[in-house]
């Protein structure tokens, strides 16, 4: 199955338009139509309806596989390039904003001590970007964070064969303005806060859909949405009274923000290491630095 045809199919199916897919991919609309026709001919079935443009049942099924197929192809290409052409002593690493800057800095210091002169590229990215980057081979390693039940792993995008290893586990707190009526509580249960004002900041705080699922309620709705990755900006929004957020307890907070431990439901802030193949010694060394000790519990 030609990956170029698959990529075109995904673009048309997700944009719902041949012209929009052509603009996105840099093709002519005629070329896009030819790609879709060639893919349909090779599979012997229609994959898209034309008016409106939407996946057929067969197209929906293919769409479930197409992204993973392209990721595996990209991973294979990256592995081959790494074997034959990647400069020795280079590592590309990514982490989510709250995956532990101190831990990352300490691990990179240890790596430089064991492998002087190593070239390191470190990026901060969203959770799905880190997972896809590791799966495609763009990153050697990734560090991601999120909330989960104490014994559960993180829920990650379905990106194929990516291995995970627990790195740290922390308590959760509700973050609110220091002058908020609940700021002096010893603990708070999320079910009691379903009608409060919340900030939806899925890349730096506990995502609101996860909190709704944990509390089994349709409450916990966003009064404000923050799509950035700057934790200081989020804390400034909280301090100004725009809404509450759930964050790891170990986070350093400014004086105008209070943190009250979450006691129900029982959730934790979890950090996990993502990796594919660890053929390079420098990647193995970084894994050892990031996972020593394998898991730290504070609850």
JSON list of C-alpha atoms in Angstrom, two decimals, residues 88-89 108-119 285:
[
{"chain": "A", "resi": 88, "resn": "UNK", "atom": "CA", "xyz": [27.81, 9.39, 16.90]},
{"chain": "A", "resi": 89, "resn": "UNK", "atom": "CA", "xyz": [27.05, 10.66, 20.37]},
{"chain": "A", "resi": 108, "resn": "UNK", "atom": "CA", "xyz": [21.26, 15.26, 31.32]},
{"chain": "A", "resi": 109, "resn": "UNK", "atom": "CA", "xyz": [24.01, 16.34, 33.71]},
{"chain": "A", "resi": 110, "resn": "UNK", "atom": "CA", "xyz": [24.68, 12.70, 34.55]},
{"chain": "A", "resi": 111, "resn": "UNK", "atom": "CA", "xyz": [24.66, 11.81, 30.84]},
{"chain": "A", "resi": 112, "resn": "UNK", "atom": "CA", "xyz": [27.25, 14.48, 30.05]},
{"chain": "A", "resi": 113, "resn": "UNK", "atom": "CA", "xyz": [29.44, 13.15, 32.85]},
{"chain": "A", "resi": 114, "resn": "UNK", "atom": "CA", "xyz": [29.39, 9.61, 31.46]},
{"chain": "A", "resi": 115, "resn": "UNK", "atom": "CA", "xyz": [29.57, 10.71, 27.81]},
{"chain": "A", "resi": 116, "resn": "UNK", "atom": "CA", "xyz": [31.49, 13.99, 27.51]},
{"chain": "A", "resi": 117, "resn": "UNK", "atom": "CA", "xyz": [30.91, 15.85, 24.28]},
{"chain": "A", "resi": 118, "resn": "UNK", "atom": "CA", "xyz": [27.52, 14.28, 23.54]},
{"chain": "A", "resi": 119, "resn": "UNK", "atom": "CA", "xyz": [25.22, 16.48, 21.45]},
{"chain": "A", "resi": 285, "resn": "UNK", "atom": "CA", "xyz": [22.53, 5.82, 29.63]}
]
